[in-house]
PDB file of C-alpha atoms and ligand atoms in Angstrom:
ATOM      1  CA  MET A   1     151.565  53.027 150.425  1.00  0.00           C
ATOM      2  CA  ASP A   2     151.383  54.574 146.967  1.00  0.00           C
ATOM      3  CA  ASN A   3     151.958  52.498 143.839  1.00  0.00           C
ATOM      4  CA  ARG A   4     152.291  55.384 141.387  1.00  0.00           C
ATOM      5  CA  PRO A   5     155.667  55.536 139.611  1.00  0.00           C
ATOM      6  CA  ILE A   6     158.690  57.671 140.454  1.00  0.00           C
ATOM      7  CA  GLY A   7     159.580  60.167 137.710  1.00  0.00           C
ATOM      8  CA  VAL A   8     163.243  60.499 136.838  1.00  0.00           C
ATOM      9  CA  PHE A   9     164.411  63.338 134.637  1.00  0.00           C
ATOM     10  CA  ASP A  10     167.698  64.002 132.882  1.00  0.00           C
ATOM     11  CA  SER A  11     168.886  66.168 130.000  1.00  0.00           C
ATOM     12  CA  GLY A  12     169.577  62.956 128.070  1.00  0.00           C
ATOM     13  CA  VAL A  13     170.586  59.376 128.708  1.00  0.00           C
ATOM     14  CA  GLY A  14     173.085  60.018 131.514  1.00  0.00           C
ATOM     15  CA  GLY A  15     170.410  59.943 134.227  1.00  0.00           C
ATOM     16  CA  LEU A  16     170.109  56.228 133.677  1.00  0.00           C
ATOM     17  CA  THR A  17     173.131  55.902 136.009  1.00  0.00           C
ATOM     18  CA  VAL A  18     170.771  57.237 138.694  1.00  0.00           C
ATOM     19  CA  VAL A  19     167.932  54.949 137.561  1.00  0.00           C
ATOM     20  CA  LYS A  20     170.305  51.998 137.986  1.00  0.00           C
ATOM     21  CA  GLU A  21     170.837  52.925 141.647  1.00  0.00           C
ATOM     22  CA  ILE A  22     167.120  53.507 142.244  1.00  0.00           C
ATOM     23  CA  MET A  23     166.359  50.056 140.797  1.00  0.00           C
ATOM     24  CA  LYS A  24     168.924  48.603 143.205  1.00  0.00           C
ATOM     25  CA  GLN A  25     167.796  50.465 146.353  1.00  0.00           C
ATOM     26  CA  LEU A  26     164.050  50.532 145.611  1.00  0.00           C
ATOM     27  CA  PRO A  27     163.376  47.327 143.656  1.00  0.00           C
ATOM     28  CA  ALA A  28     159.597  47.487 144.160  1.00  0.00           C
ATOM     29  CA  GLU A  29     159.168  50.923 142.562  1.00  0.00           C
ATOM     30  CA  ASP A  30     157.856  51.643 139.063  1.00  0.00           C
ATOM     31  CA  ILE A  31     159.933  54.250 137.217  1.00  0.00           C
ATOM     32  CA  ILE A  32     159.100  56.638 134.405  1.00  0.00           C
ATOM     33  CA  TYR A  33     162.214  58.152 132.847  1.00  0.00           C
ATOM     34  CA  PHE A  34     162.278  61.210 130.644  1.00  0.00           C
ATOM     35  CA  GLY A  35     165.479  62.189 128.808  1.00  0.00           C
ATOM     36  CA  ASP A  36     165.448  65.528 127.018  1.00  0.00           C
ATOM     37  CA  THR A  37     167.610  64.120 124.221  1.00  0.00           C
ATOM     38  CA  ALA A  38     166.467  66.703 121.666  1.00  0.00           C
ATOM     39  CA  ARG A  39     167.886  69.546 123.763  1.00  0.00           C
ATOM     40  CA  VAL A  40     170.917  67.957 125.455  1.00  0.00           C
ATOM     41  CA  PRO A  41     173.454  69.200 126.567  1.00  0.00           C
ATOM     42  CA  TYR A  42     172.222  71.427 129.377  1.00  0.00           C
ATOM     43  CA  GLY A  43     175.743  71.891 130.753  1.00  0.00           C
ATOM     44  CA  THR A  44     176.622  74.792 128.483  1.00  0.00           C
ATOM     45  CA  ARG A  45     173.220  76.563 128.567  1.00  0.00           C
ATOM     46  CA  SER A  46     172.114  79.646 130.474  1.00  0.00           C
ATOM     47  CA  ARG A  47     170.391  79.461 133.820  1.00  0.00           C
ATOM     48  CA  ASP A  48     167.046  80.631 132.384  1.00  0.00           C
ATOM     49  CA  THR A  49     167.113  77.980 129.674  1.00  0.00           C
ATOM     50  CA  VAL A  50     167.969  75.173 132.105  1.00  0.00           C
ATOM     51  CA  ILE A  51     165.106  76.269 134.378  1.00  0.00           C
ATOM     52  CA  LYS A  52     162.646  76.430 131.477  1.00  0.00           C
ATOM     53  CA  PHE A  53     163.641  72.991 130.160  1.00  0.00           C
ATOM     54  CA  THR A  54     163.546  71.446 133.637  1.00  0.00           C
ATOM     55  CA  LEU A  55     160.059  72.780 134.393  1.00  0.00           C
ATOM     56  CA  GLN A  56     158.740  71.508 131.041  1.00  0.00           C
ATOM     57  CA  SER A  57     160.227  68.095 131.723  1.00  0.00           C
ATOM     58  CA  VAL A  58     158.760  67.886 135.234  1.00  0.00           C
ATOM     59  CA  ARG A  59     155.386  68.979 133.825  1.00  0.00           C
ATOM     60  CA  PHE A  60     155.558  66.069 131.385  1.00  0.00           C
ATOM     61  CA  LEU A  61     156.384  63.631 134.195  1.00  0.00           C
ATOM     62  CA  MET A  62     153.525  65.045 136.303  1.00  0.00           C
ATOM     63  CA  SER A  63     151.174  64.369 133.374  1.00  0.00           C
ATOM     64  CA  GLN A  64     152.120  60.681 133.709  1.00  0.00           C
ATOM     65  CA  GLY A  65     150.794  60.526 137.271  1.00  0.00           C
ATOM     66  CA  ILE A  66     154.041  60.213 139.197  1.00  0.00           C
ATOM     67  CA  LYS A  67     154.313  60.478 143.006  1.00  0.00           C
ATOM     68  CA  ALA A  68     157.838  61.943 143.264  1.00  0.00           C
ATOM     69  CA  VAL A  69     160.527  63.318 140.954  1.00  0.00           C
ATOM     70  CA  VAL A  70     164.284  62.870 140.887  1.00  0.00           C
ATOM     71  CA  LEU A  71     166.268  65.428 138.910  1.00  0.00           C
ATOM     72  CA  ALA A  72     169.032  63.017 137.938  1.00  0.00           C
ATOM     73  CA  CYS A  73     170.798  65.708 135.919  1.00  0.00           C
ATOM     74  CA  ASN A  74     173.465  67.489 137.974  1.00  0.00           C
ATOM     75  CA  THR A  75     173.134  70.676 135.927  1.00  0.00           C
ATOM     76  CA  ALA A  76     169.341  70.772 136.357  1.00  0.00           C
ATOM     77  CA  SER A  77     169.696  69.958 140.081  1.00  0.00           C
ATOM     78  CA  ALA A  78     172.328  72.649 140.588  1.00  0.00           C
ATOM     79  CA  ILE A  79     170.335  75.348 138.805  1.00  0.00           C
ATOM     80  CA  SER A  80     166.628  74.565 139.013  1.00  0.00           C
ATOM     81  CA  LEU A  81     165.854  72.312 142.002  1.00  0.00           C
ATOM     82  CA  GLU A  82     164.446  75.070 144.209  1.00  0.00           C
ATOM     83  CA  VAL A  83     162.308  76.570 141.448  1.00  0.00           C
ATOM     84  CA  ALA A  84     160.894  73.126 140.626  1.00  0.00           C
ATOM     85  CA  GLN A  85     160.204  72.370 144.295  1.00  0.00           C
ATOM     86  CA  GLN A  86     158.215  75.604 144.564  1.00  0.00           C
ATOM     87  CA  GLN A  87     156.097  74.852 141.501  1.00  0.00           C
ATOM     88  CA  PHE A  88     154.978  71.264 142.033  1.00  0.00           C
ATOM     89  CA  ASP A  89     153.283  69.557 144.926  1.00  0.00           C
ATOM     90  CA  VAL A  90     155.141  66.222 144.883  1.00  0.00           C
ATOM     91  CA  PRO A  91     158.524  65.609 146.550  1.00  0.00           C
ATOM     92  CA  ILE A  92     161.336  66.648 144.172  1.00  0.00           C
ATOM     93  CA  LEU A  93     164.922  65.615 144.845  1.00  0.00           C
ATOM     94  CA  GLY A  94     168.144  66.525 143.089  1.00  0.00           C
ATOM     95  CA  VAL A  95     171.518  64.812 143.174  1.00  0.00           C
ATOM     96  CA  ILE A  96     173.579  67.574 144.803  1.00  0.00           C
ATOM     97  CA  GLU A  97     172.664  66.680 148.404  1.00  0.00           C
ATOM     98  CA  GLY A  98     173.575  63.015 147.895  1.00  0.00           C
ATOM     99  CA  GLY A  99     176.892  63.834 146.237  1.00  0.00           C
ATOM    100  CA  ALA A 100     177.861  66.431 148.837  1.00  0.00           C
ATOM    101  CA  THR A 101     176.911  64.156 151.763  1.00  0.00           C
ATOM    102  CA  THR A 102     178.986  61.279 150.418  1.00  0.00           C
ATOM    103  CA  ALA A 103     181.989  63.510 149.696  1.00  0.00           C
ATOM    104  CA  VAL A 104     181.898  65.039 153.192  1.00  0.00           C
ATOM    105  CA  ARG A 105     181.722  61.550 154.700  1.00  0.00           C
ATOM    106  CA  ALA A 106     184.596  60.279 152.568  1.00  0.00           C
ATOM    107  CA  THR A 107     187.210  63.017 152.929  1.00  0.00           C
ATOM    108  CA  LYS A 108     189.786  62.636 155.690  1.00  0.00           C
ATOM    109  CA  ASN A 109     192.052  65.578 154.860  1.00  0.00           C
ATOM    110  CA  LYS A 110     189.076  67.884 154.138  1.00  0.00           C
ATOM    111  CA  ARG A 111     190.178  68.698 150.603  1.00  0.00           C
ATOM    112  CA  VAL A 112     187.560  67.824 147.996  1.00  0.00           C
ATOM    113  CA  GLY A 113     187.718  68.166 144.210  1.00  0.00           C
ATOM    114  CA  ILE A 114     184.536  68.654 142.197  1.00  0.00           C
ATOM    115  CA  ILE A 115     184.125  67.999 138.478  1.00  0.00           C
ATOM    116  CA  GLY A 116     181.000  68.643 136.415  1.00  0.00           C
ATOM    117  CA  THR A 117     179.596  70.572 133.483  1.00  0.00           C
ATOM    118  CA  GLU A 118     180.234  74.296 133.171  1.00  0.00           C
ATOM    119  CA  GLY A 119     176.695  74.977 134.382  1.00  0.00           C
ATOM    120  CA  THR A 120     177.121  72.871 137.511  1.00  0.00           C
ATOM    121  CA  ILE A 121     180.570  74.248 138.355  1.00  0.00           C
ATOM    122  CA  ASN A 122     179.583  77.880 137.696  1.00  0.00           C
ATOM    123  CA  SER A 123     176.491  77.511 139.910  1.00  0.00           C
ATOM    124  CA  GLY A 124     178.678  76.703 142.941  1.00  0.00           C
ATOM    125  CA  ALA A 125     175.911  74.366 144.162  1.00  0.00           C
ATOM    126  CA  TYR A 126     178.220  71.530 145.251  1.00  0.00           C
ATOM    127  CA  GLU A 127     180.574  73.882 147.115  1.00  0.00           C
ATOM    128  CA  LYS A 128     177.611  75.441 148.917  1.00  0.00           C
ATOM    129  CA  ALA A 129     176.166  72.061 149.863  1.00  0.00           C
ATOM    130  CA  ILE A 130     179.548  70.769 151.094  1.00  0.00           C
ATOM    131  CA  LYS A 131     180.243  73.942 153.115  1.00  0.00           C
ATOM    132  CA  SER A 132     176.800  73.784 154.700  1.00  0.00           C
ATOM    133  CA  LEU A 133     177.667  70.301 155.995  1.00  0.00           C
ATOM    134  CA  ASP A 134     181.242  71.131 157.070  1.00  0.00           C
ATOM    135  CA  ASP A 135     182.641  74.587 156.478  1.00  0.00           C
ATOM    136  CA  SER A 136     186.185  73.509 157.281  1.00  0.00           C
ATOM    137  CA  ILE A 137     186.332  71.564 154.000  1.00  0.00           C
ATOM    138  CA  GLU A 138     188.235  73.175 151.139  1.00  0.00           C
ATOM    139  CA  THR A 139     186.817  72.632 147.662  1.00  0.00           C
ATOM    140  CA  PHE A 140     188.420  72.851 144.229  1.00  0.00           C
ATOM    141  CA  ALA A 141     186.171  72.761 141.176  1.00  0.00           C
ATOM    142  CA  LYS A 142     186.883  72.182 137.500  1.00  0.00           C
ATOM    143  CA  PRO A 143     184.514  71.751 134.542  1.00  0.00           C
ATOM    144  CA  CYS A 144     185.351  68.845 132.194  1.00  0.00           C
ATOM    145  CA  PRO A 145     183.101  69.499 129.161  1.00  0.00           C
ATOM    146  CA  LEU A 146     184.642  66.886 126.848  1.00  0.00           C
ATOM    147  CA  PHE A 147     183.775  63.978 129.157  1.00  0.00           C
ATOM    148  CA  VAL A 148     180.057  63.993 128.189  1.00  0.00           C
ATOM    149  CA  PRO A 149     180.521  63.508 124.413  1.00  0.00           C
ATOM    150  CA  LEU A 150     183.322  60.989 125.008  1.00  0.00           C
ATOM    151  CA  VAL A 151     181.042  58.816 127.143  1.00  0.00           C
ATOM    152  CA  GLU A 152     178.134  59.190 124.708  1.00  0.00           C
ATOM    153  CA  GLU A 153     180.419  57.926 121.946  1.00  0.00           C
ATOM    154  CA  GLY A 154     181.360  54.930 124.093  1.00  0.00           C
ATOM    155  CA  LEU A 155     184.973  56.208 124.282  1.00  0.00           C
ATOM    156  CA  GLN A 156     185.214  56.401 128.062  1.00  0.00           C
ATOM    157  CA  ASP A 157     188.088  53.886 128.283  1.00  0.00           C
ATOM    158  CA  SER A 158     189.977  55.093 125.202  1.00  0.00           C
ATOM    159  CA  GLU A 159     193.317  56.888 124.959  1.00  0.00           C
ATOM    160  CA  ILE A 160     191.466  60.046 123.827  1.00  0.00           C
ATOM    161  CA  ALA A 161     189.500  59.974 127.080  1.00  0.00           C
ATOM    162  CA  TYR A 162     192.744  59.436 128.991  1.00  0.00           C
ATOM    163  CA  MET A 163     194.321  62.468 127.288  1.00  0.00           C
ATOM    164  CA  ALA A 164     191.271  64.610 128.090  1.00  0.00           C
ATOM    165  CA  ALA A 165     191.329  63.433 131.705  1.00  0.00           C
ATOM    166  CA  LEU A 166     195.069  64.208 131.973  1.00  0.00           C
ATOM    167  CA  GLU A 167     194.442  67.714 130.649  1.00  0.00           C
ATOM    168  CA  TYR A 168     191.487  68.556 132.907  1.00  0.00           C
ATOM    169  CA  LEU A 169     192.555  66.761 136.059  1.00  0.00           C
ATOM    170  CA  SER A 170     196.083  68.230 136.106  1.00  0.00           C
ATOM    171  CA  PHE A 171     194.269  71.135 137.786  1.00  0.00           C
ATOM    172  CA  PHE A 172     194.086  68.984 140.953  1.00  0.00           C
ATOM    173  CA  LYS A 173     197.776  67.985 140.944  1.00  0.00           C
ATOM    174  CA  ASP A 174     198.923  70.501 143.549  1.00  0.00           C
ATOM    175  CA  LYS A 175     195.638  70.564 145.494  1.00  0.00           C
ATOM    176  CA  SER A 176     196.245  67.428 147.631  1.00  0.00           C
ATOM    177  CA  ILE A 177     192.615  66.305 147.365  1.00  0.00           C
ATOM    178  CA  ASP A 178     191.726  62.904 148.816  1.00  0.00           C
ATOM    179  CA  THR A 179     188.174  62.914 147.347  1.00  0.00           C
ATOM    180  CA  LEU A 180     186.867  63.731 143.882  1.00  0.00           C
ATOM    181  CA  LEU A 181     183.151  64.253 143.391  1.00  0.00           C
ATOM    182  CA  MET A 182     181.993  63.154 139.929  1.00  0.00           C
ATOM    183  CA  GLY A 183     179.239  65.782 139.658  1.00  0.00           C
ATOM    184  CA  CYS A 184     177.800  64.781 136.299  1.00  0.00           C
ATOM    185  CA  THR A 185     175.634  61.857 135.248  1.00  0.00           C
ATOM    186  CA  HIS A 186     178.176  60.686 132.668  1.00  0.00           C
ATOM    187  CA  TYR A 187     181.342  60.740 134.746  1.00  0.00           C
ATOM    188  CA  PRO A 188     180.819  57.519 136.739  1.00  0.00           C
ATOM    189  CA  LEU A 189     181.177  55.716 133.408  1.00  0.00           C
ATOM    190  CA  MET A 190     184.602  57.373 133.059  1.00  0.00           C
ATOM    191  CA  ALA A 191     185.644  56.256 136.562  1.00  0.00           C
ATOM    192  CA  ASP A 192     188.366  53.840 135.385  1.00  0.00           C
ATOM    193  CA  THR A 193     190.006  56.515 133.231  1.00  0.00           C
ATOM    194  CA  ILE A 194     189.678  59.145 135.959  1.00  0.00           C
ATOM    195  CA  ARG A 195     191.212  56.645 138.409  1.00  0.00           C
ATOM    196  CA  ARG A 196     194.165  56.104 136.027  1.00  0.00           C
ATOM    197  CA  VAL A 197     194.924  59.812 136.269  1.00  0.00           C
ATOM    198  CA  VAL A 198     194.212  60.632 139.930  1.00  0.00           C
ATOM    199  CA  GLY A 199     195.558  57.375 141.363  1.00  0.00           C
ATOM    200  CA  ALA A 200     194.270  54.857 143.877  1.00  0.00           C
ATOM    201  CA  GLY A 201     194.483  57.196 146.869  1.00  0.00           C
ATOM    202  CA  VAL A 202     191.583  59.455 145.835  1.00  0.00           C
ATOM    203  CA  ASN A 203     187.967  58.524 146.691  1.00  0.00           C
ATOM    204  CA  LEU A 204     185.754  58.825 143.614  1.00  0.00           C
ATOM    205  CA  ILE A 205     182.203  59.836 144.531  1.00  0.00           C
ATOM    206  CA  ASN A 206     179.128  58.956 142.473  1.00  0.00           C
ATOM    207  CA  PRO A 207     176.161  61.050 143.762  1.00  0.00           C
ATOM    208  CA  ALA A 208     173.659  58.495 142.432  1.00  0.00           C
ATOM    209  CA  GLU A 209     174.164  55.986 145.242  1.00  0.00           C
ATOM    210  CA  GLU A 210     173.310  58.321 148.133  1.00  0.00           C
ATOM    211  CA  THR A 211     170.538  59.980 146.079  1.00  0.00           C
ATOM    212  CA  ALA A 212     168.727  56.636 145.839  1.00  0.00           C
ATOM    213  CA  LEU A 213     169.091  56.155 149.605  1.00  0.00           C
ATOM    214  CA  ILE A 214     167.757  59.667 150.303  1.00  0.00           C
ATOM    215  CA  LEU A 215     164.825  58.939 147.963  1.00  0.00           C
ATOM    216  CA  ARG A 216     164.044  55.760 149.884  1.00  0.00           C
ATOM    217  CA  ARG A 217     164.087  57.682 153.179  1.00  0.00           C
ATOM    218  CA  VAL A 218     161.801  60.423 151.795  1.00  0.00           C
ATOM    219  CA  LEU A 219     159.246  57.954 150.403  1.00  0.00           C
ATOM    220  CA  ALA A 220     159.293  55.927 153.634  1.00  0.00           C
ATOM    221  CA  ARG A 221     158.881  59.016 155.821  1.00  0.00           C
ATOM    222  CA  ILE A 222     155.730  60.143 154.036  1.00  0.00           C
ATOM    223  CA  ASP A 223     154.547  56.571 153.607  1.00  0.00           C
ATOM    224  CA  ILE A 224     154.415  56.474 149.806  1.00  0.00           C
ATOM    225  CA  LEU A 225     156.589  53.414 149.125  1.00  0.00           C
ATOM    226  CA  ASN A 226     155.254  50.885 146.608  1.00  0.00           C
ATOM    227  CA  ASP A 227     153.693  47.839 148.307  1.00  0.00           C
ATOM    228  CA  GLY A 228     155.555  45.521 145.918  1.00  0.00           C
ATOM    229  CA  ALA A 229     152.471  43.494 145.032  1.00  0.00           C
ATOM    230  CA  ASN A 230     153.338  43.622 141.313  1.00  0.00           C
ATOM    231  CA  PRO A 231     156.677  43.321 139.512  1.00  0.00           C
ATOM    232  CA  PRO A 232     158.198  46.769 138.834  1.00  0.00           C
ATOM    233  CA  GLN A 233     157.545  48.490 135.509  1.00  0.00           C
ATOM    234  CA  TYR A 234     160.054  50.758 133.798  1.00  0.00           C
ATOM    235  CA  ARG A 235     159.018  53.115 131.016  1.00  0.00           C
ATOM    236  CA  TYR A 236     161.309  55.359 128.999  1.00  0.00           C
ATOM    237  CA  PHE A 237     160.481  58.595 127.182  1.00  0.00           C
ATOM    238  CA  ALA A 238     162.744  60.930 125.207  1.00  0.00           C
ATOM    239  CA  SER A 239     162.233  64.206 123.349  1.00  0.00           C
ATOM    240  CA  ASP A 240     164.219  62.983 120.331  1.00  0.00           C
ATOM    241  CA  ASP A 241     163.982  59.791 118.350  1.00  0.00           C
ATOM    242  CA  GLY A 242     163.987  56.693 120.576  1.00  0.00           C
ATOM    243  CA  GLU A 243     166.533  54.651 118.592  1.00  0.00           C
ATOM    244  CA  ARG A 244     169.662  56.493 119.748  1.00  0.00           C
ATOM    245  CA  PHE A 245     168.242  56.611 123.276  1.00  0.00           C
ATOM    246  CA  LYS A 246     167.849  52.831 123.294  1.00  0.00           C
ATOM    247  CA  LYS A 247     171.356  52.250 121.937  1.00  0.00           C
ATOM    248  CA  ILE A 248     173.258  54.617 124.225  1.00  0.00           C
ATOM    249  CA  GLY A 249     170.885  54.125 127.150  1.00  0.00           C
ATOM    250  CA  SER A 250     171.432  50.390 127.282  1.00  0.00           C
ATOM    251  CA  ASN A 251     175.158  51.112 127.784  1.00  0.00           C
ATOM    252  CA  PHE A 252     174.390  53.439 130.715  1.00  0.00           C
ATOM    253  CA  LEU A 253     171.862  51.132 132.335  1.00  0.00           C
ATOM    254  CA  LYS A 254     173.866  47.975 131.657  1.00  0.00           C
ATOM    255  CA  CYS A 255     170.703  46.286 130.465  1.00  0.00           C
ATOM    256  CA  HIS A 256     168.630  46.313 127.315  1.00  0.00           C
ATOM    257  CA  ILE A 257     166.024  49.083 126.784  1.00  0.00           C
ATOM    258  CA  SER A 258     163.386  47.679 124.455  1.00  0.00           C
ATOM    259  CA  SER A 259     161.427  50.860 123.747  1.00  0.00           C
ATOM    260  CA  ALA A 260     161.586  54.627 124.264  1.00  0.00           C
ATOM    261  CA  THR A 261     158.564  56.751 123.385  1.00  0.00           C
ATOM    262  CA  LYS A 262     159.090  60.122 121.736  1.00  0.00           C
ATOM    263  CA  VAL A 263     157.547  63.130 123.506  1.00  0.00           C
ATOM    264  CA  ASP A 264     156.914  66.565 122.009  1.00  0.00           C
ATOM    265  CA  ILE A 265     158.323  68.390 125.028  1.00  0.00           C
ATOM    266  CA  GLU A 266     157.526  71.876 123.695  1.00  0.00           C
ATOM    267  CA  ARG A 267     153.838  71.119 124.424  1.00  0.00           C
ATOM    268  CA  TYR A 268     154.511  71.080 128.180  1.00  0.00           C
TER     269      TYR A 268
HETATM  270  N1  LIG B 301     173.145  65.341 132.626  1.00  0.00           N
HETATM  271  C1  LIG B 301     174.125  66.401 132.630  1.00  0.00           C
HETATM  272  C2  LIG B 301     174.653  66.571 134.048  1.00  0.00           C
HETATM  273  O1  LIG B 301     174.620  65.672 134.862  1.00  0.00           O
HETATM  274  C3  LIG B 301     175.248  66.139 131.642  1.00  0.00           C
HETATM  275  C4  LIG B 301     174.852  66.316 130.191  1.00  0.00           C
HETATM  276  C5  LIG B 301     174.422  67.736 129.861  1.00  0.00           C
HETATM  277  O2  LIG B 301     175.268  68.646 129.801  1.00  0.00           O
HETATM  278  O3  LIG B 301     173.224  67.920 129.678  1.00  0.00           O
HETATM  279  O4  LIG B 301     175.109  67.633 134.380  1.00  0.00           O
END
């Protein structure tokens, strides 16, 4: 047993969709969340920059005495998971494995679409993970950069979001996919709009669910689950002012965030 918190990192508020799943699957665990809101988005940044920002963020979480880290950000997971795993001596998980596993399980016709930021799609990380599980699966990947700002503005169910989804997702029209992997923290909030475009016959995959299950397995295997003696504590940190984090974050988490502490991330 180990009652230290789990650290969850994202480029901004989107990783709270992963926190929500961790709260559900691991209700006894304390969580410390860091959102790099001063430097979001990561999705359009270079590989070197994403790695640098990720390592700084994990260093901050380590300074808070965490026992494991989840890179909730798809872009950070796709680009910097291995580097982070080599640098720190706590278990570090990304979201790619969970998303790929669920997509492979869900597809019947072995044709899987992947959507994410430019960074995630250009890295090819989801394709690689899917192929390593089943190399007979065909993948089709498309970045959807406008989805992130639309969700952050609370416009995920609007006609503008629908138009953007029509534009991006027309790429999949002739691909006969039966599964679409939503490879970005923000996209599960757009699921209704995405569903309107792709139709009822396509499985929509949210990597967060399986990621929380994998985390539970990892903590159990090395015997560092929380003993549950105390009610769980959740603490939120952000690199920019906490007010916007609280406002947008509460929408992602579907519950009120009462405080978010500002961190000078350049110090780490
Ligand atoms: N959190 C990012 C991801 O899941 C989306 C926002 C960004 O571009 O930083 O890829």
